[in-house]
C-alpha atoms as a PDB file:
ATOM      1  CA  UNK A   1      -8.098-164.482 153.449  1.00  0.00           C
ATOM      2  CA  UNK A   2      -8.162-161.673 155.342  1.00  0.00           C
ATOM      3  CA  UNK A   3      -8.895-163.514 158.521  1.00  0.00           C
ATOM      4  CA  UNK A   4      -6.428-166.480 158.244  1.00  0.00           C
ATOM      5  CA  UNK A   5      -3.769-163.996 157.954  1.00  0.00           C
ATOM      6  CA  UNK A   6      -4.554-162.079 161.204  1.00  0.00           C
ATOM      7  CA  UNK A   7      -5.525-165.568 162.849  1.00  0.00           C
ATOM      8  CA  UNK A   8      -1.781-166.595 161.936  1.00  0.00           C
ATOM      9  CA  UNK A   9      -0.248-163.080 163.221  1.00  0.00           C
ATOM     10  CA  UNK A  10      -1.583-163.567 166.551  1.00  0.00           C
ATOM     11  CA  UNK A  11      -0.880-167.029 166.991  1.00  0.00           C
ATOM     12  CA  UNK A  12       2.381-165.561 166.001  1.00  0.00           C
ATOM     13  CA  UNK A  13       2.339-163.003 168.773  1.00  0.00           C
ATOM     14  CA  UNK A  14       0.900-165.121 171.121  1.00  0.00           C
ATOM     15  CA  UNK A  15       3.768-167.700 170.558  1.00  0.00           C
ATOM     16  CA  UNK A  16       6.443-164.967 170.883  1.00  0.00           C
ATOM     17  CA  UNK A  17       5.039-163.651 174.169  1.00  0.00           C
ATOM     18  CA  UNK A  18       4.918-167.021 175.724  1.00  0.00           C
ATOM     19  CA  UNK A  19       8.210-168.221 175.091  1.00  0.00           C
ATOM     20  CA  UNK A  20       9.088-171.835 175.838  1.00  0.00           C
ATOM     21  CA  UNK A  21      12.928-172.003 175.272  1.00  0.00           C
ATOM     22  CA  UNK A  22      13.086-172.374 179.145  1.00  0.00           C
ATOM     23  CA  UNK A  23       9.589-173.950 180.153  1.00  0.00           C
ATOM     24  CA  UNK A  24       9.201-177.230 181.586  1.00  0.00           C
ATOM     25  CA  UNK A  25       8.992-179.341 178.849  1.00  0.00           C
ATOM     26  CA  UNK A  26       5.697-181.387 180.069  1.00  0.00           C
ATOM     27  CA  UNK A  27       4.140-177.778 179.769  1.00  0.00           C
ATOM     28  CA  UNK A  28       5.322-177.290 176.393  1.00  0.00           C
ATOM     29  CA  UNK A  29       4.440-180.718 175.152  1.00  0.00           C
ATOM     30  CA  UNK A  30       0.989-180.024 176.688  1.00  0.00           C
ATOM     31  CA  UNK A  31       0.586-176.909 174.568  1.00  0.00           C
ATOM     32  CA  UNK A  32       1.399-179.200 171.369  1.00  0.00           C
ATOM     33  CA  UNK A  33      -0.683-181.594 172.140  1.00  0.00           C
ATOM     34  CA  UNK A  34      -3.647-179.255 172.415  1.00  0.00           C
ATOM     35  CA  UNK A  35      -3.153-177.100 169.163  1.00  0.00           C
ATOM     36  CA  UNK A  36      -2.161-180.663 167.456  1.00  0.00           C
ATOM     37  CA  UNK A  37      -5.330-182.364 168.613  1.00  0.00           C
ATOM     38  CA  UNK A  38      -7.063-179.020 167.529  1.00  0.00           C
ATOM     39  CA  UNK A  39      -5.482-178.985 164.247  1.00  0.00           C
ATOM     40  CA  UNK A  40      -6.399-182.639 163.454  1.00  0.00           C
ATOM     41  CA  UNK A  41      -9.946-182.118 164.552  1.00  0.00           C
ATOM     42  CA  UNK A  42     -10.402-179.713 162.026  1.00  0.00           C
ATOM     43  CA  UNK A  43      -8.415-182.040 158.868  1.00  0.00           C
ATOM     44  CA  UNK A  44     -10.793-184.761 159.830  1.00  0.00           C
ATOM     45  CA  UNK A  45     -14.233-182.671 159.851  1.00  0.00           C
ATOM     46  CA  UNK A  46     -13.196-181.805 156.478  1.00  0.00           C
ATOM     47  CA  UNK A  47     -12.268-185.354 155.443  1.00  0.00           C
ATOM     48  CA  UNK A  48     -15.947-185.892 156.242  1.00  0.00           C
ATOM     49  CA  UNK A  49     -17.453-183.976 153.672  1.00  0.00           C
ATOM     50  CA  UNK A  50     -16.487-183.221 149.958  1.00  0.00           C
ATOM     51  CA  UNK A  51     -13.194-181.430 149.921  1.00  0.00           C
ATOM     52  CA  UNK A  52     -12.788-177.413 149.143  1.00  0.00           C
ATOM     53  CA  UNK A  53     -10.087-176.017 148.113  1.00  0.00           C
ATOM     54  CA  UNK A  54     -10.213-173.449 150.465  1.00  0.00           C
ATOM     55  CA  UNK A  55     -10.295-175.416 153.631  1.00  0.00           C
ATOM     56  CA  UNK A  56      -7.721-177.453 152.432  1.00  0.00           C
ATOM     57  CA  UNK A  57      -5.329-174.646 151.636  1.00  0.00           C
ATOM     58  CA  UNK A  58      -6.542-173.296 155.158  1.00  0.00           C
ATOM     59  CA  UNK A  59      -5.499-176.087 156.905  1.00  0.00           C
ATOM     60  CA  UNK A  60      -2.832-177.261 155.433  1.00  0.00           C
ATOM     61  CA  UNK A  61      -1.392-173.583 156.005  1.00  0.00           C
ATOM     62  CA  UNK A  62      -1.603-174.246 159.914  1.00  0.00           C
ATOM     63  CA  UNK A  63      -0.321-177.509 159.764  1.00  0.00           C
ATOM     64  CA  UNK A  64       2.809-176.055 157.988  1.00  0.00           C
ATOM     65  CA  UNK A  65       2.762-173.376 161.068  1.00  0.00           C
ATOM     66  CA  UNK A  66       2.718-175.732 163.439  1.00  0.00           C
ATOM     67  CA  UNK A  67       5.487-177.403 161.867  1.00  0.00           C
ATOM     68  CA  UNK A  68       7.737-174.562 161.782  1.00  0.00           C
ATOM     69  CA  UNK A  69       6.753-174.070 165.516  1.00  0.00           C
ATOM     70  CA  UNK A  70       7.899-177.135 166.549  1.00  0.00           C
ATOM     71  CA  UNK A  71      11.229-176.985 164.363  1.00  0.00           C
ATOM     72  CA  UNK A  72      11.672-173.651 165.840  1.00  0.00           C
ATOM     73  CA  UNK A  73      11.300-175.023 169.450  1.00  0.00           C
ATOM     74  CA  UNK A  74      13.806-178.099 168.771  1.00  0.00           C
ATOM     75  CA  UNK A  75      16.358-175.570 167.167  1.00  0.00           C
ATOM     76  CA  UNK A  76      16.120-173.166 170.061  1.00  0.00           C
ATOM     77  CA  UNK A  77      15.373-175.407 173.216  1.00  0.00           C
ATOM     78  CA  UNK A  78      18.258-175.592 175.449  1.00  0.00           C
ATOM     79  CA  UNK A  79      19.608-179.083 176.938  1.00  0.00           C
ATOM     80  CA  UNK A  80      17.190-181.414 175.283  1.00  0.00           C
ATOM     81  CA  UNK A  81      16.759-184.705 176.656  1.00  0.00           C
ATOM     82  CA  UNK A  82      16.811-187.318 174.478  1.00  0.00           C
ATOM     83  CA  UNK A  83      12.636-187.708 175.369  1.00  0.00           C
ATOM     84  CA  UNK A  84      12.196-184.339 174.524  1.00  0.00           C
ATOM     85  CA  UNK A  85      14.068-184.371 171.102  1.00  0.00           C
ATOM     86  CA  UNK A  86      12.045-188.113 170.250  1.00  0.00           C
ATOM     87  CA  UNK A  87       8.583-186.095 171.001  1.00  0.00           C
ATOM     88  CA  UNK A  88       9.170-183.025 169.284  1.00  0.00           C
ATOM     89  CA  UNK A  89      10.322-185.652 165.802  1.00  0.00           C
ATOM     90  CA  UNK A  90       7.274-186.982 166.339  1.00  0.00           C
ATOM     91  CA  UNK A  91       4.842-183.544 166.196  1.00  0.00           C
ATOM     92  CA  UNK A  92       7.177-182.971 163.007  1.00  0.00           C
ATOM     93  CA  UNK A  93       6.612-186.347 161.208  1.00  0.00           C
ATOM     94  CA  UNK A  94       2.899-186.661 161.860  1.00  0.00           C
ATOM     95  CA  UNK A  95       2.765-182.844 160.995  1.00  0.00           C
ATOM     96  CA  UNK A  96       4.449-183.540 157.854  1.00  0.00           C
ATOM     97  CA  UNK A  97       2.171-186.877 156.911  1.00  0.00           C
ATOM     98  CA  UNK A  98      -0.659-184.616 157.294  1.00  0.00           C
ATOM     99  CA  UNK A  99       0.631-181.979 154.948  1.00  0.00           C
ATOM    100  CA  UNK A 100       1.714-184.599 152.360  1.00  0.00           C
ATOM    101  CA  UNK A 101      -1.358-185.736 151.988  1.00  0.00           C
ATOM    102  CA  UNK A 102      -3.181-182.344 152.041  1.00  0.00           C
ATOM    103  CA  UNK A 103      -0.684-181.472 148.710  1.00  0.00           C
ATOM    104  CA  UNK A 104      -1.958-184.687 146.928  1.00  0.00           C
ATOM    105  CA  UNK A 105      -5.468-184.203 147.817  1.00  0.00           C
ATOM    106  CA  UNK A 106      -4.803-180.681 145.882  1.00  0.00           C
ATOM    107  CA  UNK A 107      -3.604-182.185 142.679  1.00  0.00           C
END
């Protein structure tokens, strides 16, 4: 436990230091990509094998991160196109599929 909270306080910092409310946005849709990509890497090596509660609370805890991330960057981004609003929705829905189904898996 002790890990996943200092994991998610310096991907915290780490996001705070490297602002994007004034990036280019193919840089910052880049970034999401990769920690997306990562993120779904790990749900589906642990679809693969029997699930345990404690890598599905683990993961579904950076999914919701990432979630708030990307709501934070549409609230804060200044003069969105309408490309850029589209692709952020879209981190947020399939963000929000994958932690759906991580809360049913847990009942």
């Amino acid at each position: 436990m002790k890990k996943i909270f200092l994991m998610l306080v310096s991907v915290l910092i780490i996001n705070a230091c490297t602002s994007t409310k004034n990036a280019p946005f193919n840089e910052v849709e880049a970034n999401l990509n990769q920690k997306y990509g990562t993120l779904s890497n790990e749900y589906y090596k642990m679809l693969e094998n029997p699930i345990v509660e404690k890598d599905r609370r683990n993961i579904l805890n950076k999914f919701e991160s990432f979630r708030t991330e990307v709501r934070e960057l549409k609230k804060n981004r200044k003069n969105q196109t309408t490309n850029e609003t589209r692709v952020l929705n879209s981190f947020i829905d399939k963000s929000s599929t994958n932690i759906q189904y991580l809360n049913d898996l847990g009942e």
